[in-house]
CSV table of C-alpha atoms and ligand atoms in Angstrom, one decimal:
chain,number,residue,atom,x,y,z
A,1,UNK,CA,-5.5,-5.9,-14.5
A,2,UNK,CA,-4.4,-5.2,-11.1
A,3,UNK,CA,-6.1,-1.9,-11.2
A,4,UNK,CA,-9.2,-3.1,-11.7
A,5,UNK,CA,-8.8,-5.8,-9.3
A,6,UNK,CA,-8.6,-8.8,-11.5
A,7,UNK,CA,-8.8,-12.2,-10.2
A,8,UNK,CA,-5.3,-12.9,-8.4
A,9,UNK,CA,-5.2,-16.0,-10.4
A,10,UNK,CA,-5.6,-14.4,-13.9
A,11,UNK,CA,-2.7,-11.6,-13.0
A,12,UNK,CA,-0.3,-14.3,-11.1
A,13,UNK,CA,-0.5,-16.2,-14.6
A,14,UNK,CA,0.7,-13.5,-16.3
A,15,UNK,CA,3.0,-12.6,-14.0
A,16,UNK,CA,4.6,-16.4,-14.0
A,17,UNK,CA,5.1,-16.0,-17.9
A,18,UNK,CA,6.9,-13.4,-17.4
A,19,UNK,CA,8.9,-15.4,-15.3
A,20,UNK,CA,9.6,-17.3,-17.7
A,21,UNK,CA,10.0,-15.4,-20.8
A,22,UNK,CA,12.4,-12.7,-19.3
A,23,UNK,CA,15.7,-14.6,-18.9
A,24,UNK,CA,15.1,-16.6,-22.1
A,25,UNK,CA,17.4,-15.7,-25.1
A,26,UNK,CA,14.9,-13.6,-27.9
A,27,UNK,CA,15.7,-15.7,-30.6
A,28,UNK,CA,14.4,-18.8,-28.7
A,29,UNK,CA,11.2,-16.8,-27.6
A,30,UNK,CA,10.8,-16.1,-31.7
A,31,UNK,CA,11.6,-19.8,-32.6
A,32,UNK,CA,9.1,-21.2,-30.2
A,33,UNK,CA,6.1,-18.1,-30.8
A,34,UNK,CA,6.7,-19.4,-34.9
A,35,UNK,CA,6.0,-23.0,-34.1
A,36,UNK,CA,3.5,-22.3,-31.1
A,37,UNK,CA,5.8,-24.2,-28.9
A,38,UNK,CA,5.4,-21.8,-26.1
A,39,UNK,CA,2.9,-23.6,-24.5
A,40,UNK,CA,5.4,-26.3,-23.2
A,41,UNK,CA,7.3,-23.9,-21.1
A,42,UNK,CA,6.8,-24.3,-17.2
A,43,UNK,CA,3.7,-21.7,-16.4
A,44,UNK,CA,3.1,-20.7,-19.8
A,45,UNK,CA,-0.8,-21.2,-21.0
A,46,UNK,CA,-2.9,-20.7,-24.7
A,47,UNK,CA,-3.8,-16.6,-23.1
A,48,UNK,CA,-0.2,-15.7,-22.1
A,49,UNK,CA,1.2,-17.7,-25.4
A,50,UNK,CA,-1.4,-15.7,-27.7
A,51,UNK,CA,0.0,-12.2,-26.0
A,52,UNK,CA,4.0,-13.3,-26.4
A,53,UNK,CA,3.1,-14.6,-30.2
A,54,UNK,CA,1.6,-11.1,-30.7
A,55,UNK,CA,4.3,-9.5,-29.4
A,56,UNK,CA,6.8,-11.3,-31.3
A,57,UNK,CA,5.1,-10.5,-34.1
A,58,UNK,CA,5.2,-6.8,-33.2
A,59,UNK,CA,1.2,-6.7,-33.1
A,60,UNK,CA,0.1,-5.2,-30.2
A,61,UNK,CA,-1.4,-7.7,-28.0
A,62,UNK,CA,-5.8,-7.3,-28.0
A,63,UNK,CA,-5.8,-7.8,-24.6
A,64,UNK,CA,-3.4,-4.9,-24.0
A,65,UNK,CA,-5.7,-2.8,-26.1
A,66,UNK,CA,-8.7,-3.1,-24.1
A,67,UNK,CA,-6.7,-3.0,-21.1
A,68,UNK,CA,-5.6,0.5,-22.0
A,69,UNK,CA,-8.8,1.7,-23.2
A,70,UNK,CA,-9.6,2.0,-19.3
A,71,UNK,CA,-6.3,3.7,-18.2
A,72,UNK,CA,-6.6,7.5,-17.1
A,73,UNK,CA,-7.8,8.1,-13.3
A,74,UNK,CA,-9.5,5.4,-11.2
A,75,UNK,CA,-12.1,7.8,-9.5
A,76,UNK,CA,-13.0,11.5,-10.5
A,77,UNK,CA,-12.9,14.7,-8.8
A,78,UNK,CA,-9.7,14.6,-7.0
A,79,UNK,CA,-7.1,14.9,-10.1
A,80,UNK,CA,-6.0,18.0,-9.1
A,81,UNK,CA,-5.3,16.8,-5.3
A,82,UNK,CA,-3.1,13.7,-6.6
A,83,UNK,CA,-1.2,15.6,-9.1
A,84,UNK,CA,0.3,16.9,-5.9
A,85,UNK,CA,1.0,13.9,-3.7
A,86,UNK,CA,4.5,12.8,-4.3
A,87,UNK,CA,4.4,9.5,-2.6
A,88,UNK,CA,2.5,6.8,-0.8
A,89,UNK,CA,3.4,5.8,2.8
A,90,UNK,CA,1.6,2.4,3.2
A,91,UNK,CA,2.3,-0.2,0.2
A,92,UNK,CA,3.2,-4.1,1.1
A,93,UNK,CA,5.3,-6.3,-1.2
A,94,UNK,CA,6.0,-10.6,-1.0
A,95,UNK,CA,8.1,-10.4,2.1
A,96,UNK,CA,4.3,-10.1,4.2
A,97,UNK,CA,1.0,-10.6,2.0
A,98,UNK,CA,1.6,-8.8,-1.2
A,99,UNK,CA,2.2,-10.1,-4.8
A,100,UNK,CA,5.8,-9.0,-5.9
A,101,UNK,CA,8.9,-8.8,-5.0
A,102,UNK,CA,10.0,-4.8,-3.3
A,103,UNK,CA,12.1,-4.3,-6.4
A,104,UNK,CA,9.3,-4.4,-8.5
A,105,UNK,CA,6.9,-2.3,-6.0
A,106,UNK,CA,9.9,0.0,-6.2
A,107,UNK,CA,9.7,0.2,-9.9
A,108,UNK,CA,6.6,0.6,-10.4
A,109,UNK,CA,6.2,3.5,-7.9
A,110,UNK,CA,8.6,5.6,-10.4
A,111,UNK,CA,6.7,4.4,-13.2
A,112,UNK,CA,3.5,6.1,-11.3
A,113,UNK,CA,5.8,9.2,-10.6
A,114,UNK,CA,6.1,8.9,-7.1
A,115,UNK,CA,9.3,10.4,-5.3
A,116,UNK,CA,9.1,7.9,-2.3
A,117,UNK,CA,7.1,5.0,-1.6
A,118,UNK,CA,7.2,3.4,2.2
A,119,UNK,CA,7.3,0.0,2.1
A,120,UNK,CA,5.1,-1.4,5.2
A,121,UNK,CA,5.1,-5.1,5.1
A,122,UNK,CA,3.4,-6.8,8.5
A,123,UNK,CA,4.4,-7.0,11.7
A,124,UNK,CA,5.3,-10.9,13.6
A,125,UNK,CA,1.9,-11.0,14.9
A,126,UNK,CA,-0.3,-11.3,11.8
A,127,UNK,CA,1.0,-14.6,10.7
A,128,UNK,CA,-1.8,-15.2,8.6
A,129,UNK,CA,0.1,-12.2,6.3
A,130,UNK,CA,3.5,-13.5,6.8
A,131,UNK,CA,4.2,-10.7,9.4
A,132,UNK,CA,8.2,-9.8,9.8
A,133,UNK,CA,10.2,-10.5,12.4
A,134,UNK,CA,12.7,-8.2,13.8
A,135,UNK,CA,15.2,-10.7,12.0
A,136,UNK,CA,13.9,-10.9,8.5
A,137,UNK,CA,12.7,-6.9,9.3
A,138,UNK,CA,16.4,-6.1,9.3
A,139,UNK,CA,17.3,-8.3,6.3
A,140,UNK,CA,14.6,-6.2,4.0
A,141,UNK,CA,16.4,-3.2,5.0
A,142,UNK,CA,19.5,-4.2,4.3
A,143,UNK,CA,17.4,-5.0,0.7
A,144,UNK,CA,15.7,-1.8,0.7
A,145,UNK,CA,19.3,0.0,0.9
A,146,UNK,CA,20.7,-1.9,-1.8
A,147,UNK,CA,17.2,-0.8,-3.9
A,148,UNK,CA,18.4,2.7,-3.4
A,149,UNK,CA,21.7,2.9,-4.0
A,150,UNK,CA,20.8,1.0,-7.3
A,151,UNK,CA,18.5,3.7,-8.1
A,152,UNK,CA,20.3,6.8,-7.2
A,153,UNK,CA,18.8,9.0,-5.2
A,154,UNK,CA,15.6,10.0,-8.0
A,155,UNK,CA,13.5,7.9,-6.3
A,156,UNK,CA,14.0,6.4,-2.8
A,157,UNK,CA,12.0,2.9,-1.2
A,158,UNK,CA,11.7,4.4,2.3
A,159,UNK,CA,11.7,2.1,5.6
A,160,UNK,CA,8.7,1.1,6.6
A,161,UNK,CA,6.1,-1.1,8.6
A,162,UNK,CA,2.2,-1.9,9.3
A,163,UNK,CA,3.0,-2.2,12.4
A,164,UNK,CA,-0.4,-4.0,14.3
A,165,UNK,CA,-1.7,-2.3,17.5
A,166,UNK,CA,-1.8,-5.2,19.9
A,167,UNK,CA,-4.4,-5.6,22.4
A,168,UNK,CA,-3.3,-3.3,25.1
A,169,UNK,CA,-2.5,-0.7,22.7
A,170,UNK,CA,1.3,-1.4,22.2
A,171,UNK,CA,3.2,-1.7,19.2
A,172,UNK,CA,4.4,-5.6,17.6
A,173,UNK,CA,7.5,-4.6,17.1
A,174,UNK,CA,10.6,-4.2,18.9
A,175,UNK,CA,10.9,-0.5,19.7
A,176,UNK,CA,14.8,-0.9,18.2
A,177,UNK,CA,13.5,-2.2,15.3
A,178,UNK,CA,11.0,0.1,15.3
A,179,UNK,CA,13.6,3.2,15.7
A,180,UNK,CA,15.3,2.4,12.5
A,181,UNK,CA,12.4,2.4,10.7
A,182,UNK,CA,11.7,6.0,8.3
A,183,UNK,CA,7.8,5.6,8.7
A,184,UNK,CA,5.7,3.7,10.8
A,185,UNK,CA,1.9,3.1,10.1
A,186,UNK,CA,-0.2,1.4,13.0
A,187,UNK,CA,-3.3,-0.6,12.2
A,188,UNK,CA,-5.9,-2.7,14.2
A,189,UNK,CA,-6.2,-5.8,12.4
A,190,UNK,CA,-7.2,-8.0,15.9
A,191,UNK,CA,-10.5,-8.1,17.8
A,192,UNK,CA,-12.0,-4.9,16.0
A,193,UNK,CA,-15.1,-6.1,17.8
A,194,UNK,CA,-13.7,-5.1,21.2
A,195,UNK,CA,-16.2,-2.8,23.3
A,196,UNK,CA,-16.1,0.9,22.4
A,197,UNK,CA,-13.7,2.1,25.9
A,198,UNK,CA,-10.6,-0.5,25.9
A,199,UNK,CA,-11.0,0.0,21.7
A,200,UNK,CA,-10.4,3.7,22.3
A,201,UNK,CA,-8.1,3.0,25.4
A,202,UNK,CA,-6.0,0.8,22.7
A,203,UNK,CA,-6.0,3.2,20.0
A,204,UNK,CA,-4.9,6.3,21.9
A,205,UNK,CA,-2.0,4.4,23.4
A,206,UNK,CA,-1.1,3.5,20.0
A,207,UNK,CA,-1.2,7.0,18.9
A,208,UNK,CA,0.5,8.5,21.7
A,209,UNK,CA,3.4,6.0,21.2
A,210,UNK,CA,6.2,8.3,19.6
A,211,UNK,CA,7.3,5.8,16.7
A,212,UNK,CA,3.9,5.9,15.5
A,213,UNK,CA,3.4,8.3,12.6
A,214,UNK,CA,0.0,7.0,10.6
A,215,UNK,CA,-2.9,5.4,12.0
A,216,UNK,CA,-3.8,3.1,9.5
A,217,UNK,CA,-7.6,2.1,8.0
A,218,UNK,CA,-9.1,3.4,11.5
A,219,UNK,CA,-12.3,1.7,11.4
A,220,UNK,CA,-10.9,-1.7,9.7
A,221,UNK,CA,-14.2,-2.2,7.6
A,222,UNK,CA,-15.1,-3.4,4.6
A,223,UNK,CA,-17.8,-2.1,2.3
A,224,UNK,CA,-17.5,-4.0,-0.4
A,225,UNK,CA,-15.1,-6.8,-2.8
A,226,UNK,CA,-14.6,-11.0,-2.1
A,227,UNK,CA,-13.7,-11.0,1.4
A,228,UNK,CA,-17.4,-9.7,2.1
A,229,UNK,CA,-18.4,-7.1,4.1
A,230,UNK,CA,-17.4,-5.9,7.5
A,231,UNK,CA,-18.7,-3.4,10.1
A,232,UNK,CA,-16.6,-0.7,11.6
A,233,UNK,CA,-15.0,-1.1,14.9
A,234,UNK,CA,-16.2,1.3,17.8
A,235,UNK,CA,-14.4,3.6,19.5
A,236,UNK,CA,-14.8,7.4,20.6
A,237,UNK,CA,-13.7,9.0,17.3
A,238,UNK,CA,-12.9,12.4,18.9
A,239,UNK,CA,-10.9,11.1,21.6
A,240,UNK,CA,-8.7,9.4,18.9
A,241,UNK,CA,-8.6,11.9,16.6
A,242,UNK,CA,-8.1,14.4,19.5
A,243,UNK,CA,-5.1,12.4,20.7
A,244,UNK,CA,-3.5,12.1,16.8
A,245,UNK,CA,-4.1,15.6,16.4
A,246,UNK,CA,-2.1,16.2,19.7
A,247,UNK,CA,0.9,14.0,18.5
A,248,UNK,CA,0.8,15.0,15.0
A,249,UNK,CA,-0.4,11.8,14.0
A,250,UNK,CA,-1.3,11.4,10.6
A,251,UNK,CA,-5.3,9.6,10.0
A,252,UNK,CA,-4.5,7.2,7.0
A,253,UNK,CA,-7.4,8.0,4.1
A,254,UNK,CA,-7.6,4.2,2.6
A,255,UNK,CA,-7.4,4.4,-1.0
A,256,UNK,CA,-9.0,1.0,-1.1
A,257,UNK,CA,-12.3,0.6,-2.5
A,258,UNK,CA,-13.3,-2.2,0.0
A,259,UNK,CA,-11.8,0.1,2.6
A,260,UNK,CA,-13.2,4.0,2.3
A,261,UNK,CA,-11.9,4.3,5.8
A,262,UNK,CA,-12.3,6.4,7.6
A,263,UNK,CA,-16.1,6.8,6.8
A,264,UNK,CA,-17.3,10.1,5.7
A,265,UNK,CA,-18.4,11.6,8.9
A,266,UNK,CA,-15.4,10.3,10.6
A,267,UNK,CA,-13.2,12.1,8.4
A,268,UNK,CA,-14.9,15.2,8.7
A,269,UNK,CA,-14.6,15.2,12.1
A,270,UNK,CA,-11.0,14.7,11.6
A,271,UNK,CA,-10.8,17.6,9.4
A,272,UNK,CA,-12.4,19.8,12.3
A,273,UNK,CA,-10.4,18.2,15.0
A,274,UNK,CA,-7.2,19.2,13.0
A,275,UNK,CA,-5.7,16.5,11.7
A,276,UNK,CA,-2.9,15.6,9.5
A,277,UNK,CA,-4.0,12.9,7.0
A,278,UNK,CA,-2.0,10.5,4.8
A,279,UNK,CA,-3.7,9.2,1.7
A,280,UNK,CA,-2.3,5.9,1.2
A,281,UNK,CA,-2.7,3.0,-1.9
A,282,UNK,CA,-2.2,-0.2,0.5
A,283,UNK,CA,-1.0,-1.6,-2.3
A,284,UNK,CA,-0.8,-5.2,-2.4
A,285,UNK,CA,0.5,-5.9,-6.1
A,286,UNK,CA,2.0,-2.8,-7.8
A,287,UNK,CA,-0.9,-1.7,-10.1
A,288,UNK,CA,-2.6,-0.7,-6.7
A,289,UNK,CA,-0.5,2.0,-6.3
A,290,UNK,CA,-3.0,3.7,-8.4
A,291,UNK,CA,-5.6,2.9,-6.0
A,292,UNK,CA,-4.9,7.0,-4.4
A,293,UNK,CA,-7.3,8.0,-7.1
A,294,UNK,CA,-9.8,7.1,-4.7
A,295,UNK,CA,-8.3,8.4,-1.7
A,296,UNK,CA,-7.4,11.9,-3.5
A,297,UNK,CA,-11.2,11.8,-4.5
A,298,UNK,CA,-12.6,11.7,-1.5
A,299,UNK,CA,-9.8,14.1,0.3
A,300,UNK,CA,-11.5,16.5,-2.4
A,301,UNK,CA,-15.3,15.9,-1.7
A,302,UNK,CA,-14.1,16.6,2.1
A,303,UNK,CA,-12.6,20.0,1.3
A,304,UNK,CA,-9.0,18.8,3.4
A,305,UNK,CA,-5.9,21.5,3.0
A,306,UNK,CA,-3.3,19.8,0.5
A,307,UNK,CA,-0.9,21.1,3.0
A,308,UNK,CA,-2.4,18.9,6.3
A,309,UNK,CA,-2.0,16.2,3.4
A,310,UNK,CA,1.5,14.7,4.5
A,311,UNK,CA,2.2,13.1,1.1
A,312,UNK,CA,2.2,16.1,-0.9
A,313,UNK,CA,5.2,17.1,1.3
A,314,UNK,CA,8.7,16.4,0.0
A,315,UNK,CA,11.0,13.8,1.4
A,316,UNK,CA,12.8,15.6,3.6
A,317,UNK,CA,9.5,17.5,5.2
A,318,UNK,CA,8.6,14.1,5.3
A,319,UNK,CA,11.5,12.9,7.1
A,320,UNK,CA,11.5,14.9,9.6
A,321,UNK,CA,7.7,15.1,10.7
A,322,UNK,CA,8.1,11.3,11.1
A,323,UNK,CA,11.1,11.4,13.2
A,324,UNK,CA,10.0,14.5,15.2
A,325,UNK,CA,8.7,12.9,18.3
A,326,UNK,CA,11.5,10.1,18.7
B,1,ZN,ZN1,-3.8,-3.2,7.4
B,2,ZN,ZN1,-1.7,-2.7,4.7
């Protein structure tokens, strides 16, 4: 559901029966699917109750069927390209705006057959997003390490933020903070109307600052979806793109429908300024992880080197290209 970008409403009531359900003994979850006494569980409704009953019942569930009839890629042309990314460096879980807890973010990105996933939850600033502050920044690490030595080592929830580029071009973060920190993306999520030279001003101070490693959705429109539609911001593209090609800055390639950013012509200038790009989910529930369909796509259409790609690079290349200018 969340691939297709159900209603939140419809996939949170799922997600609440699940709640639910999970810690419940099975024999009780049988007693109460045989007498259709689900329904008087906390958060459990006739559409949730029906799947559960099926389930029980060992019948696979109709909705899951048609559900399933769309899996396979999102978006053709680029299957080749994602078969080689091995992570996703920009994904946000309930600790900032997302849907779920890391855990299951975490989860979910092995499921996909990522080897790393950054988690990037806000920065203080955006408030309407639940932004981090430094404090509860260092309490989700301490989280994010207990993930990982859970896990194992297989898979590893790297150390992340969406860090927003304030006014002036710094970062809303404290730069200790921001030093323990695997991967950094910067975004613009403020006055994207600002005139075309402090806009460029702001976003090459942002990329020359050395803990910044991705600069996210460039243009911050939106082309499409329910929060309407939004024109790009302006800025001199090849100055920014110079300056990230300079610093070894990755360009973040949105995977988000609503998002294609940058814009075609933008990302081919990218591509001839030299560029490193990232091709990232911005994943705000975990079924958007699949969302680099669409990124991978478009990489394609653009003709971009796997290798400039720095998501088809293992972990440790990874590593140390984002800690290289600290
Ligand atoms: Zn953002
Ligand atoms: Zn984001």
């Amino acid at each position: 559901m969340e691939r297709q970008r159900e209603e939140t409403r419809r996939i949170e009531a799922f997600r609440n029966a699940a709640r639910t359900i999970l810690p419940l003994p099975e024999d009780e979850v049988r007693r109460r699917a045989e007498a259709g006494t689900l329904t008087e569980l906390p958060g459990i409704g006739p559409s949730t109750a029906s799947v559960i009953t099926d389930a029980c019942n060992g019948v696979v569930p109709d909705r899951l069927v048609r559900l399933e009839k769309t899996s396979g890629p999102l978006a053709h042309g680029g299957e080749q390209l994602r078969s080689l990314l091995r992570g996703d460096l920009h994904s946000h879980s309930d600790w900032s705006d997302g849907g779920s807890p890391l855990e299951e973010m975490a989860m979910t990105a092995m499921e996909v057959g990522h080897d790393y996933l950054v988690l990037t939850d806000h920065s203080p600033r955006l408030r309407v997003a639940h932004g981090l502050s430094a404090e509860r920044l260092a309490r989700q690490l301490g989280v994010v390490e207990a993930v990982n030595e859970h896990l194992g080592g297989s898979f590893t929830l790297l150390k992340g933020i969406e860090v927003d580029i304030l006014d002036d071009g710094s970062l809303d973060q404290t730069p200790e903070m921001l030093g323990r920190l695997d991967v950094r993306v910067a975004s613009v999520h403020s006055k994207l109307k600002m005139d075309e030279a402090p806009m460029t001003r702001r976003m090459v101070a942002a990329v020359r600052n050395p803990h910044t490693n991705v600069l996210g959705h460039c243009t911050g429109r939106l082309v499409t979806g329910n929060r309407g539609t939004r024109p790009p911001s302006r800025f001199d593209a090849r100055a920014v793109f110079t300056a990230c090609a300079e610093e070894g800055v990755a360009v973040e390639i949105n995977s988000r429908p609503e998002r294609r950013d940058p814009p075609s012509r933008l990302l081919e200038l990218a591509r001839d300024l030299g560029c490193l790009f990232s091709i990232d989910s911005d994943a705000h529930a975990p079924g958007q992880l699949d969302m680099l369909d669409h990124g991978a796509a478009r990489a394609t259409e653009a003709g971009i080197d796997p290798d400039r790609i720095v998501n088809t690079w293992e972990r440790d290349r990874l590593l140390e290209w984002a800690s290289a200018r600290l």
